[in-house]
mmCIF file with all atom_site columns, C-alpha atoms in Angstrom:
data_model
loop_
_atom_site.group_PDB
_atom_site.id
_atom_site.type_symbol
_atom_site.label_atom_id
_atom_site.label_alt_id
_atom_site.label_comp_id
_atom_site.label_asym_id
_atom_site.label_entity_id
_atom_site.label_seq_id
_atom_site.pdbx_PDB_ins_code
_atom_site.Cartn_x
_atom_site.Cartn_y
_atom_site.Cartn_z
_atom_site.occupancy
_atom_site.B_iso_or_equiv
_atom_site.pdbx_formal_charge
_atom_site.auth_seq_id
_atom_site.auth_comp_id
_atom_site.auth_asym_id
_atom_site.auth_atom_id
_atom_site.pdbx_PDB_model_num
ATOM 1   C CA . MET R 1 1   ? -0.001  -0.016 0.008   1.00 78.00 ? 1   MET R CA 1
ATOM 2   C CA . THR R 1 2   ? 1.252   3.490  -0.873  1.00 89.00 ? 2   THR R CA 1
ATOM 3   C CA . HIS R 1 3   ? 1.853   5.870  1.996   1.00 94.00 ? 3   HIS R CA 1
ATOM 4   C CA . TYR R 1 4   ? 1.228   9.613  1.910   1.00 96.00 ? 4   TYR R CA 1
ATOM 5   C CA . THR R 1 5   ? 2.411   12.107 4.521   1.00 96.00 ? 5   THR R CA 1
ATOM 6   C CA . ILE R 1 6   ? 1.270   15.698 4.344   1.00 97.00 ? 6   ILE R CA 1
ATOM 7   C CA . HIS R 1 7   ? 3.561   17.970 6.330   1.00 97.00 ? 7   HIS R CA 1
ATOM 8   C CA . ILE R 1 8   ? 2.051   21.303 7.332   1.00 97.00 ? 8   ILE R CA 1
ATOM 9   C CA . LEU R 1 9   ? 4.679   23.945 8.226   1.00 97.00 ? 9   LEU R CA 1
ATOM 10  C CA . ASN R 1 10  ? 3.353   26.461 10.702  1.00 97.00 ? 10  ASN R CA 1
ATOM 11  C CA . HIS R 1 11  ? 4.575   29.618 12.468  1.00 97.00 ? 11  HIS R CA 1
ATOM 12  C CA . ASN R 1 12  ? 2.344   32.228 14.053  1.00 98.00 ? 12  ASN R CA 1
ATOM 13  C CA . PHE R 1 13  ? -0.786  31.022 12.231  1.00 97.00 ? 13  PHE R CA 1
ATOM 14  C CA . ASP R 1 14  ? -3.989  29.174 13.096  1.00 97.00 ? 14  ASP R CA 1
ATOM 15  C CA . PRO R 1 15  ? -3.868  25.998 10.845  1.00 97.00 ? 15  PRO R CA 1
ATOM 16  C CA . GLU R 1 16  ? -7.499  25.114 11.618  1.00 97.00 ? 16  GLU R CA 1
ATOM 17  C CA . PRO R 1 17  ? -8.817  25.788 8.094   1.00 95.00 ? 17  PRO R CA 1
ATOM 18  C CA . ILE R 1 18  ? -6.269  23.547 6.369   1.00 96.00 ? 18  ILE R CA 1
ATOM 19  C CA . LEU R 1 19  ? -6.665  20.827 9.023   1.00 97.00 ? 19  LEU R CA 1
ATOM 20  C CA . HIS R 1 20  ? -10.468 20.955 8.704   1.00 96.00 ? 20  HIS R CA 1
ATOM 21  C CA . GLN R 1 21  ? -10.337 20.564 4.950   1.00 96.00 ? 21  GLN R CA 1
ATOM 22  C CA . LEU R 1 22  ? -7.774  17.774 4.971   1.00 97.00 ? 22  LEU R CA 1
ATOM 23  C CA . ILE R 1 23  ? -9.601  15.879 7.699   1.00 97.00 ? 23  ILE R CA 1
ATOM 24  C CA . LEU R 1 24  ? -12.821 15.981 5.697   1.00 97.00 ? 24  LEU R CA 1
ATOM 25  C CA . GLN R 1 25  ? -11.103 14.630 2.599   1.00 97.00 ? 25  GLN R CA 1
ATOM 26  C CA . ILE R 1 26  ? -9.021  11.942 4.386   1.00 98.00 ? 26  ILE R CA 1
ATOM 27  C CA . LEU R 1 27  ? -11.977 10.498 6.287   1.00 97.00 ? 27  LEU R CA 1
ATOM 28  C CA . SER R 1 28  ? -13.674 9.592  3.014   1.00 93.00 ? 28  SER R CA 1
ATOM 29  C CA . ARG R 1 29  ? -10.528 7.745  1.722   1.00 96.00 ? 29  ARG R CA 1
ATOM 30  C CA . ASP R 1 30  ? -9.087  4.258  2.236   1.00 95.00 ? 30  ASP R CA 1
ATOM 31  C CA . GLU R 1 31  ? -5.516  5.141  1.479   1.00 96.00 ? 31  GLU R CA 1
ATOM 32  C CA . ASP R 1 32  ? -2.806  5.421  4.172   1.00 96.00 ? 32  ASP R CA 1
ATOM 33  C CA . ILE R 1 33  ? -2.646  9.227  4.673   1.00 97.00 ? 33  ILE R CA 1
ATOM 34  C CA . LYS R 1 34  ? -0.900  10.977 7.555   1.00 97.00 ? 34  LYS R CA 1
ATOM 35  C CA . VAL R 1 35  ? -0.909  14.670 8.459   1.00 97.00 ? 35  VAL R CA 1
ATOM 36  C CA . VAL R 1 36  ? 1.945   16.123 10.465  1.00 97.00 ? 36  VAL R CA 1
ATOM 37  C CA . VAL R 1 37  ? 1.789   19.640 11.844  1.00 98.00 ? 37  VAL R CA 1
ATOM 38  C CA . TRP R 1 38  ? 5.221   21.226 12.360  1.00 98.00 ? 38  TRP R CA 1
ATOM 39  C CA . ASP R 1 39  ? 5.158   24.336 14.425  1.00 98.00 ? 39  ASP R CA 1
ATOM 40  C CA . ASP R 1 40  ? 8.334   26.489 14.563  1.00 98.00 ? 40  ASP R CA 1
ATOM 41  C CA . PHE R 1 41  ? 7.765   27.733 18.121  1.00 98.00 ? 41  PHE R CA 1
ATOM 42  C CA . SER R 1 42  ? 4.977   30.206 17.425  1.00 98.00 ? 42  SER R CA 1
ATOM 43  C CA . ASP R 1 43  ? 4.138   33.102 19.703  1.00 98.00 ? 43  ASP R CA 1
ATOM 44  C CA . GLU R 1 44  ? 2.221   32.292 22.850  1.00 98.00 ? 44  GLU R CA 1
ATOM 45  C CA . GLU R 1 45  ? -1.219  33.188 21.474  1.00 98.00 ? 45  GLU R CA 1
ATOM 46  C CA . PHE R 1 46  ? -0.718  30.671 18.626  1.00 98.00 ? 46  PHE R CA 1
ATOM 47  C CA . ARG R 1 47  ? 0.758   27.975 20.789  1.00 98.00 ? 47  ARG R CA 1
ATOM 48  C CA . LEU R 1 48  ? -2.501  28.195 22.840  1.00 98.00 ? 48  LEU R CA 1
ATOM 49  C CA . ILE R 1 49  ? -4.438  27.724 19.585  1.00 98.00 ? 49  ILE R CA 1
ATOM 50  C CA . LEU R 1 50  ? -2.357  24.755 18.683  1.00 98.00 ? 50  LEU R CA 1
ATOM 51  C CA . THR R 1 51  ? -2.846  23.160 22.097  1.00 97.00 ? 51  THR R CA 1
ATOM 52  C CA . LYS R 1 52  ? -6.650  23.447 21.658  1.00 98.00 ? 52  LYS R CA 1
ATOM 53  C CA . LEU R 1 53  ? -6.451  22.087 18.107  1.00 98.00 ? 53  LEU R CA 1
ATOM 54  C CA . ARG R 1 54  ? -4.288  19.187 19.323  1.00 97.00 ? 54  ARG R CA 1
ATOM 55  C CA . SER R 1 55  ? -6.784  18.190 21.931  1.00 97.00 ? 55  SER R CA 1
ATOM 56  C CA . ARG R 1 56  ? -9.697  18.555 19.540  1.00 96.00 ? 56  ARG R CA 1
ATOM 57  C CA . HIS R 1 57  ? -8.143  16.768 16.584  1.00 96.00 ? 57  HIS R CA 1
ATOM 58  C CA . THR R 1 58  ? -7.219  13.354 17.962  1.00 95.00 ? 58  THR R CA 1
ATOM 59  C CA . GLN R 1 59  ? -7.598  11.368 14.793  1.00 97.00 ? 59  GLN R CA 1
ATOM 60  C CA . PRO R 1 60  ? -4.842  8.688  14.695  1.00 97.00 ? 60  PRO R CA 1
ATOM 61  C CA . PHE R 1 61  ? -3.625  10.055 11.315  1.00 97.00 ? 61  PHE R CA 1
ATOM 62  C CA . ILE R 1 62  ? -2.733  13.476 12.734  1.00 98.00 ? 62  ILE R CA 1
ATOM 63  C CA . HIS R 1 63  ? 0.635   14.024 14.430  1.00 97.00 ? 63  HIS R CA 1
ATOM 64  C CA . TRP R 1 64  ? 2.062   17.062 16.061  1.00 97.00 ? 64  TRP R CA 1
ATOM 65  C CA . ASN R 1 65  ? 5.684   18.319 16.184  1.00 96.00 ? 65  ASN R CA 1
ATOM 66  C CA . LEU R 1 66  ? 5.746   21.449 18.288  1.00 96.00 ? 66  LEU R CA 1
ATOM 67  C CA . GLU R 1 67  ? 9.238   22.959 18.532  1.00 96.00 ? 67  GLU R CA 1
ATOM 68  C CA . GLN R 1 68  ? 10.379  24.365 21.849  1.00 96.00 ? 68  GLN R CA 1
ATOM 69  C CA . LYS R 1 69  ? 12.544  27.049 20.134  1.00 97.00 ? 69  LYS R CA 1
ATOM 70  C CA . ASN R 1 70  ? 12.383  28.875 16.838  1.00 97.00 ? 70  ASN R CA 1
ATOM 71  C CA . VAL R 1 71  ? 14.776  27.356 14.374  1.00 96.00 ? 71  VAL R CA 1
ATOM 72  C CA . GLY R 1 72  ? 13.607  29.016 11.109  1.00 95.00 ? 72  GLY R CA 1
ATOM 73  C CA . ARG R 1 73  ? 11.843  27.951 7.963   1.00 93.00 ? 73  ARG R CA 1
ATOM 74  C CA . SER R 1 74  ? 14.861  26.364 6.335   1.00 95.00 ? 74  SER R CA 1
ATOM 75  C CA . ALA R 1 75  ? 15.728  24.247 9.424   1.00 96.00 ? 75  ALA R CA 1
ATOM 76  C CA . MET R 1 76  ? 12.073  23.169 9.777   1.00 95.00 ? 76  MET R CA 1
ATOM 77  C CA . ARG R 1 77  ? 11.955  22.090 6.105   1.00 92.00 ? 77  ARG R CA 1
ATOM 78  C CA . GLN R 1 78  ? 15.118  20.080 6.702   1.00 94.00 ? 78  GLN R CA 1
ATOM 79  C CA . LYS R 1 79  ? 13.501  18.392 9.746   1.00 94.00 ? 79  LYS R CA 1
ATOM 80  C CA . ILE R 1 80  ? 10.489  17.498 7.498   1.00 92.00 ? 80  ILE R CA 1
ATOM 81  C CA . LEU R 1 81  ? 12.850  15.964 4.845   1.00 89.00 ? 81  LEU R CA 1
ATOM 82  C CA . ASP R 1 82  ? 14.758  14.090 7.561   1.00 92.00 ? 82  ASP R CA 1
ATOM 83  C CA . SER R 1 83  ? 11.604  12.631 9.101   1.00 91.00 ? 83  SER R CA 1
ATOM 84  C CA . THR R 1 84  ? 10.237  10.974 5.976   1.00 74.00 ? 84  THR R CA 1
ATOM 85  C CA . VAL R 1 85  ? 10.996  7.303  5.831   1.00 75.00 ? 85  VAL R CA 1
ATOM 86  C CA . SER R 1 86  ? 8.778   5.873  3.169   1.00 85.00 ? 86  SER R CA 1
ATOM 87  C CA . GLY R 1 87  ? 6.051   6.799  0.706   1.00 91.00 ? 87  GLY R CA 1
ATOM 88  C CA . TRP R 1 88  ? 5.114   10.194 -0.675  1.00 93.00 ? 88  TRP R CA 1
ATOM 89  C CA . ALA R 1 89  ? 5.965   13.341 1.352   1.00 92.00 ? 89  ALA R CA 1
ATOM 90  C CA . LEU R 1 90  ? 4.085   16.578 0.646   1.00 93.00 ? 90  LEU R CA 1
ATOM 91  C CA . SER R 1 91  ? 4.849   19.898 2.225   1.00 92.00 ? 91  SER R CA 1
ATOM 92  C CA . ILE R 1 92  ? 2.253   22.638 2.501   1.00 93.00 ? 92  ILE R CA 1
ATOM 93  C CA . ASP R 1 93  ? 2.274   25.926 4.446   1.00 92.00 ? 93  ASP R CA 1
ATOM 94  C CA . SER R 1 94  ? -0.427  26.329 7.081   1.00 94.00 ? 94  SER R CA 1
ATOM 95  C CA . ASP R 1 95  ? -1.838  29.534 5.462   1.00 91.00 ? 95  ASP R CA 1
ATOM 96  C CA . MET R 1 96  ? -2.900  27.619 2.371   1.00 90.00 ? 96  MET R CA 1
ATOM 97  C CA . LEU R 1 97  ? -6.349  26.164 1.777   1.00 88.00 ? 97  LEU R CA 1
ATOM 98  C CA . PRO R 1 98  ? -6.448  23.055 -0.421  1.00 89.00 ? 98  PRO R CA 1
ATOM 99  C CA . ASP R 1 99  ? -9.035  22.542 -3.059  1.00 89.00 ? 99  ASP R CA 1
ATOM 100 C CA . ARG R 1 100 ? -11.989 20.449 -2.072  1.00 92.00 ? 100 ARG R CA 1
ATOM 101 C CA . ASP R 1 101 ? -10.608 17.554 -4.088  1.00 94.00 ? 101 ASP R CA 1
ATOM 102 C CA . PHE R 1 102 ? -6.978  18.023 -3.058  1.00 94.00 ? 102 PHE R CA 1
ATOM 103 C CA . ILE R 1 103 ? -6.530  14.446 -1.712  1.00 96.00 ? 103 ILE R CA 1
ATOM 104 C CA . ARG R 1 104 ? -8.035  12.958 -4.894  1.00 96.00 ? 104 ARG R CA 1
ATOM 105 C CA . GLN R 1 105 ? -5.750  15.110 -7.028  1.00 93.00 ? 105 GLN R CA 1
ATOM 106 C CA . MET R 1 106 ? -2.758  14.175 -4.899  1.00 94.00 ? 106 MET R CA 1
ATOM 107 C CA . ILE R 1 107 ? -3.354  10.435 -5.201  1.00 95.00 ? 107 ILE R CA 1
ATOM 108 C CA . SER R 1 108 ? -4.076  10.543 -8.918  1.00 95.00 ? 108 SER R CA 1
ATOM 109 C CA . SER R 1 109 ? -1.055  12.763 -9.718  1.00 93.00 ? 109 SER R CA 1
ATOM 110 C CA . LEU R 1 110 ? 1.717   11.088 -7.652  1.00 94.00 ? 110 LEU R CA 1
ATOM 111 C CA . LYS R 1 111 ? 2.695   8.139  -9.830  1.00 92.00 ? 111 LYS R CA 1
ATOM 112 C CA . ASN R 1 112 ? 6.444   8.267  -10.626 1.00 91.00 ? 112 ASN R CA 1
ATOM 113 C CA . GLU R 1 113 ? 8.651   7.863  -7.566  1.00 85.00 ? 113 GLU R CA 1
ATOM 114 C CA . SER R 1 114 ? 11.782  9.098  -9.421  1.00 85.00 ? 114 SER R CA 1
ATOM 115 C CA . LEU R 1 115 ? 10.229  12.580 -9.866  1.00 87.00 ? 115 LEU R CA 1
ATOM 116 C CA . VAL R 1 116 ? 9.999   15.536 -7.558  1.00 88.00 ? 116 VAL R CA 1
ATOM 117 C CA . TYR R 1 117 ? 6.569   17.098 -7.991  1.00 88.00 ? 117 TYR R CA 1
ATOM 118 C CA . ALA R 1 118 ? 5.910   20.797 -7.463  1.00 87.00 ? 118 ALA R CA 1
ATOM 119 C CA . GLY R 1 119 ? 2.478   22.309 -6.954  1.00 78.00 ? 119 GLY R CA 1
ATOM 120 C CA . ARG R 1 120 ? 1.148   25.753 -7.260  1.00 72.00 ? 120 ARG R CA 1
ATOM 121 C CA . HIS R 1 121 ? -0.840  27.919 -4.976  1.00 68.00 ? 121 HIS R CA 1
ATOM 122 C CA . TYR R 1 122 ? -3.575  30.421 -5.908  1.00 62.00 ? 122 TYR R CA 1
ATOM 123 C CA . TYR R 1 123 ? -4.085  32.972 -3.289  1.00 64.00 ? 123 TYR R CA 1
ATOM 124 C CA . GLN R 1 124 ? -7.649  33.597 -2.058  1.00 64.00 ? 124 GLN R CA 1
ATOM 125 C CA . LYS R 1 125 ? -9.140  37.044 -2.823  1.00 68.00 ? 125 LYS R CA 1
ATOM 126 C CA . GLU R 1 126 ? -8.830  37.943 0.907   1.00 65.00 ? 126 GLU R CA 1
#
């Protein structure tokens, strides 16, 4: 079975919208899909939000890596790369909102393991 891990990089943002959309889509699928939230030691107000989200979203496919010090975007991306052991790894920033069929598109697009795929992001009007 193919494994998919969606890594969400976060700093000083509430990732609830992206988590909500991904959870809705993953629950309707049979594939092995994991979501990992990586927070680069956000400010206190956002750490409180993350704590609440963590206790609300207890699905077994959601994992949390909450740093205890700010290491920067580049170091966080390296941690994401180092953590991936098998399957497909996707990285998405927490301020993005995936399409309603993101998971379907992801699974149907990722076919050749010798390629590095790059996506695109269209900013919302707001």
